[in-house]
Coordinates of C-alpha atoms in Angstrom, one line a residue:
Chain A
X6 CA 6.2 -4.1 -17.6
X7 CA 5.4 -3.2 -14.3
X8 CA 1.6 -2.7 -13.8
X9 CA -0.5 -5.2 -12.0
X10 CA -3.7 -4.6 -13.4
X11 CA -7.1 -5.0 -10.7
X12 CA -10.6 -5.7 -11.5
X13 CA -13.5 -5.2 -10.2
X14 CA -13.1 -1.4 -9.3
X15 CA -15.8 -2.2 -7.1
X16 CA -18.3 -5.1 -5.7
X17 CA -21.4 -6.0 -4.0
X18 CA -22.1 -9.0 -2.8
X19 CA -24.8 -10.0 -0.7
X20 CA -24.2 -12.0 2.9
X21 CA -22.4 -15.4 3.4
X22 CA -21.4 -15.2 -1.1
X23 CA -18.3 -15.7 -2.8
X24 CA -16.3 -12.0 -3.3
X25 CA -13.5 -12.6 -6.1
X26 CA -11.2 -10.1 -6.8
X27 CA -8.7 -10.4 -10.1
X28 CA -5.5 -8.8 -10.5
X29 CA -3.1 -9.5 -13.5
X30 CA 0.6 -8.6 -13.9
X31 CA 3.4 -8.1 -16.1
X32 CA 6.5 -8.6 -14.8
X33 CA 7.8 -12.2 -15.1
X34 CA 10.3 -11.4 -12.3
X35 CA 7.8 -11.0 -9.5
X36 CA 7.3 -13.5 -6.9
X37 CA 5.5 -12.1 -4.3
X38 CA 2.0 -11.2 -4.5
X39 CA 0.4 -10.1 -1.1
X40 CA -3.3 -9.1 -0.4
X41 CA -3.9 -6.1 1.7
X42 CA -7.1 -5.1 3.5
X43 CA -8.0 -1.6 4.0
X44 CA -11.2 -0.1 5.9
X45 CA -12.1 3.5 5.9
X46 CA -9.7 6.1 7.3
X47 CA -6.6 3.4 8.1
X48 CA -3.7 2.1 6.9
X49 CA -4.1 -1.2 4.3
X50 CA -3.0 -4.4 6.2
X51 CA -1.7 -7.3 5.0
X52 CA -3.8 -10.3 4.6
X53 CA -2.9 -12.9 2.6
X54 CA 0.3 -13.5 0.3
X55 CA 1.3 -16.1 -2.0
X56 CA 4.7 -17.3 -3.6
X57 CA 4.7 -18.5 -7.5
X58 CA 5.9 -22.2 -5.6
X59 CA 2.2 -23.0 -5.3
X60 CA -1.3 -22.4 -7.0
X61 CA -3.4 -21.4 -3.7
X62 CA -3.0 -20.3 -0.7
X63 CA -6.0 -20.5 2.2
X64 CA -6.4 -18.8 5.3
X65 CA -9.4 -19.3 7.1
X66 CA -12.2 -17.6 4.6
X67 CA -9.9 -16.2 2.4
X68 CA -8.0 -17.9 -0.4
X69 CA -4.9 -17.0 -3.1
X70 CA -5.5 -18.6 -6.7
X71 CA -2.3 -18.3 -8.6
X72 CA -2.3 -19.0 -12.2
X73 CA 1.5 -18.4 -13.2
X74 CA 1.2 -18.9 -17.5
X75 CA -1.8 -16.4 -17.1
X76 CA 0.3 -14.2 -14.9
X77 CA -2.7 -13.5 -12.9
X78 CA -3.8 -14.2 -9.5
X79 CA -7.1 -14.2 -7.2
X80 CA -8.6 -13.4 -3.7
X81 CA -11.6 -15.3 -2.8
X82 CA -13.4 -14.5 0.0
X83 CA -15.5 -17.3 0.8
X84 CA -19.3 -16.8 3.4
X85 CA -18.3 -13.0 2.8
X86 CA -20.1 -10.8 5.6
X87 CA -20.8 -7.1 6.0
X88 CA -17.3 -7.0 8.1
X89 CA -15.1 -7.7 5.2
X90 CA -16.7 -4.2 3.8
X91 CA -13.3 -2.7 2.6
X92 CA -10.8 -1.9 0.1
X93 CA -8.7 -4.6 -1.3
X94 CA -5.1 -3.9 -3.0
X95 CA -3.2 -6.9 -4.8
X96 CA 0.4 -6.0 -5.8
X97 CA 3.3 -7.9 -7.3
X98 CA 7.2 -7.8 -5.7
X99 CA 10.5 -8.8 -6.3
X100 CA 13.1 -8.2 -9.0
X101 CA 12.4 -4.7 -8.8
X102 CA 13.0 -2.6 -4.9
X103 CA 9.2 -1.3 -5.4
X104 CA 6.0 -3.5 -4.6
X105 CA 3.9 -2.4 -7.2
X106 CA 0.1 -2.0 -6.2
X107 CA -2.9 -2.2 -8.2
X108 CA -5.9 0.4 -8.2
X109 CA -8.1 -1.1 -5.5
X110 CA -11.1 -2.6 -5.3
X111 CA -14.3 -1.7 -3.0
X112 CA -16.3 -4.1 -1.8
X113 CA -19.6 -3.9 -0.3
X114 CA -21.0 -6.7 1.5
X115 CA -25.1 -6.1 2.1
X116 CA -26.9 -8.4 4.9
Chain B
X196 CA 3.8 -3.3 20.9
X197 CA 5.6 -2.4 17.7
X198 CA 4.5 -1.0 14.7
X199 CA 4.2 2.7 12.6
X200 CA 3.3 5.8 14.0
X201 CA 2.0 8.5 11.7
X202 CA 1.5 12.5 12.9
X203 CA -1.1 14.6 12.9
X204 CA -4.0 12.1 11.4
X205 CA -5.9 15.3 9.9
X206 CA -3.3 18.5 8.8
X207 CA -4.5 21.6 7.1
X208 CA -2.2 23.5 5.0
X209 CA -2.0 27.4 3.7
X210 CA -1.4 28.3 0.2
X211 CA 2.4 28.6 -0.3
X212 CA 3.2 26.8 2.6
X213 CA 5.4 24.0 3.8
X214 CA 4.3 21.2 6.0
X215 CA 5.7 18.0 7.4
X216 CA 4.0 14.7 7.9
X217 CA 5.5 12.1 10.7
X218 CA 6.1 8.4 10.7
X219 CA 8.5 6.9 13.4
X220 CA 8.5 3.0 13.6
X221 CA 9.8 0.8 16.6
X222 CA 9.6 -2.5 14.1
X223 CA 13.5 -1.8 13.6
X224 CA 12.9 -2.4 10.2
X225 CA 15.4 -0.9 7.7
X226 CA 13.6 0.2 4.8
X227 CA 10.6 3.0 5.0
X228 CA 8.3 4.4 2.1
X229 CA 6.0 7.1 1.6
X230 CA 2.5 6.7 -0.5
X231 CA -0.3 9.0 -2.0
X232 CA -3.6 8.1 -1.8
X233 CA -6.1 9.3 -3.5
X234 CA -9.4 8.1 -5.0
X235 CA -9.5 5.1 -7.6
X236 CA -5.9 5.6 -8.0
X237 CA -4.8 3.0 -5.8
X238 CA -1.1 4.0 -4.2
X239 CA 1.9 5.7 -5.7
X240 CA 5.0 5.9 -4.1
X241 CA 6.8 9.2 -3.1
X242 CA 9.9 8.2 -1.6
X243 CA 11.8 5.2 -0.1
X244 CA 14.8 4.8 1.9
X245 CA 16.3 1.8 2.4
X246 CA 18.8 2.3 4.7
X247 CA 19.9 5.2 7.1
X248 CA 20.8 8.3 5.2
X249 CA 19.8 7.2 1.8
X250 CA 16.7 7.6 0.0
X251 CA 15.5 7.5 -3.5
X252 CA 12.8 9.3 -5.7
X253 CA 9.2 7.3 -6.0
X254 CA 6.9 8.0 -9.0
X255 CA 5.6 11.1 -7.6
X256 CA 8.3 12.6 -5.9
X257 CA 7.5 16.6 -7.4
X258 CA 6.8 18.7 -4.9
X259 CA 8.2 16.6 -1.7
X260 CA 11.7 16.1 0.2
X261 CA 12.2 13.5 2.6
X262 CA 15.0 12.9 5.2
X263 CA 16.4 9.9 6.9
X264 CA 18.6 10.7 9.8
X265 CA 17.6 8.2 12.3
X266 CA 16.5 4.4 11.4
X267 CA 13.0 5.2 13.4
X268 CA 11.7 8.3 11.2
X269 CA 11.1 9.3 8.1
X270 CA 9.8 12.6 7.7
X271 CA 7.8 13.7 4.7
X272 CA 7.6 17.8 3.6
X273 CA 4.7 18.5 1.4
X274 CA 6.5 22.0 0.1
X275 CA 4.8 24.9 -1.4
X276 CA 5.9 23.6 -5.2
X277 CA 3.4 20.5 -4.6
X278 CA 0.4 22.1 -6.7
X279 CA -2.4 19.5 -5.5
X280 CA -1.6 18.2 -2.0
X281 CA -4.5 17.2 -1.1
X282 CA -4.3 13.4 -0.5
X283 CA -4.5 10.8 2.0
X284 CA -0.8 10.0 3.2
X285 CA 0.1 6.7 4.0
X286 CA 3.9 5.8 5.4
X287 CA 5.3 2.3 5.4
X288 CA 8.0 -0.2 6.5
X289 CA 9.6 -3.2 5.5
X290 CA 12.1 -5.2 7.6
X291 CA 15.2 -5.2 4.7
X292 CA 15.4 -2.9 1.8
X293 CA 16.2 -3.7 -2.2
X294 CA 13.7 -6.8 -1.7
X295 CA 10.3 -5.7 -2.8
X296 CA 9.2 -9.5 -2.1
X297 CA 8.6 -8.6 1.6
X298 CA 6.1 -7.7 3.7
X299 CA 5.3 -4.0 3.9
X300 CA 3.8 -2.7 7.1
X301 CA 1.5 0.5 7.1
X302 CA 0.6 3.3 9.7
X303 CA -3.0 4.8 9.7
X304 CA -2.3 7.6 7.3
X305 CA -2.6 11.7 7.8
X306 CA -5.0 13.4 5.8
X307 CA -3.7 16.5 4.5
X308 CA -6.4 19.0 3.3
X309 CA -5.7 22.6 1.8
X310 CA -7.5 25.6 3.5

């Protein structure tokens, strides 16, 4: 009930493609689903988040799909280059006091 | 500028010994959290306090204590009973707690090692 569930575990993508990251959740009551960014040996920041209210979200290169009958949502990382190299975490918040993260997924962005 | 503060960023501990890991935050932010790190396992939470003086048990919470004394700090012991500490420790804040549809902000972790 309250997994969110991340795939790839990890990716490679070559300069200036498309990086898409899945995640998939469970609980119905969630409707918060943030996007953090986390490079080697710091703290994951938050990059993107998106309400259930509305199907994408885009912030510069980066964009939220939200599909709410799937229960699943998406990061899109659009002209990817070697500096979005990172760890990605999705997670899913609200009707619960605990943001509940999924397993992370590494991306590797070659030139 | 604001944000979280975590102590040492590398800490080496003895067999059968207790050590604490710092995180003060000047966001003013009610609610703290501690996470484990480690490999392919994404983060699991510890403990959490949403308010001063309260706290509550994470997933994972075997083998740690917290406190909460002051709104800024939320100190994490890693006690002798904690059979693999080795982990990347990652502290956290979020601006009201019992609302997990918030923002969560994150200091730069301390890597705890065991000699």
């Amino acid at each position: 009930q309250q997994q969110v569930k991340q795939s790839p575990q990890s990716l490679i993508v070559q300069k200036g493609g498309i990086s898409i990251i899945n995640c998939a959740y469970e609980n119905t009551a969630f409707d918060y689903f943030p996007w953090y960014q986390q490079f080697p040996g710091k703290g994951p920041a938050l990059l993107i988040a998106i309400r259930p209210d509305v199907s994408e979200k885009k912030e510069g290169r980066f964009t939220i799909s939200f599909n709410k009958s799937a229960k699943q949502f998406s990061l899109h990382i659009m002209d990817s280059q070697p500096g979005d190299s990172a760890t990605y975490f999705c997670a899913g918040g609200g009707g619960t006091d605990k943001l509940i993260f999924g397993t992370g997924t590494r991306l590797q962005v070659f030139p | 500028d604001g944000g979280i503060t975590q102590s040492p960023k590398y800490l080496f501990r003895k067999e059968g010994q207790n050590v604490t890991l710092s995180c003060e935050q000047n966001l003013n932010h009610d609610a703290m959290y501690w996470y484990r790190q480690d490999p392919g396992q994404g983060l699991r939470l510890i403990y959490y306090s949403q308010i001063v003086n309260d706290f509550q048990k994470g997933d994972i919470a075997e083998g740690y204590s917290v406190s909460r004394e002051k709104k800024e700090s939320f100190p994490l012991t890693v006690t002798s009973a904690q059979k693999n500490p080795t982990a990347f420790y990652l502290c956290a804040s979020s601006y009201t707690g019992g609302y997990s549809n918030q923002p969560q902000h994150f200091g730069d972790g301390t890597r705890l090692s065991i000699l």
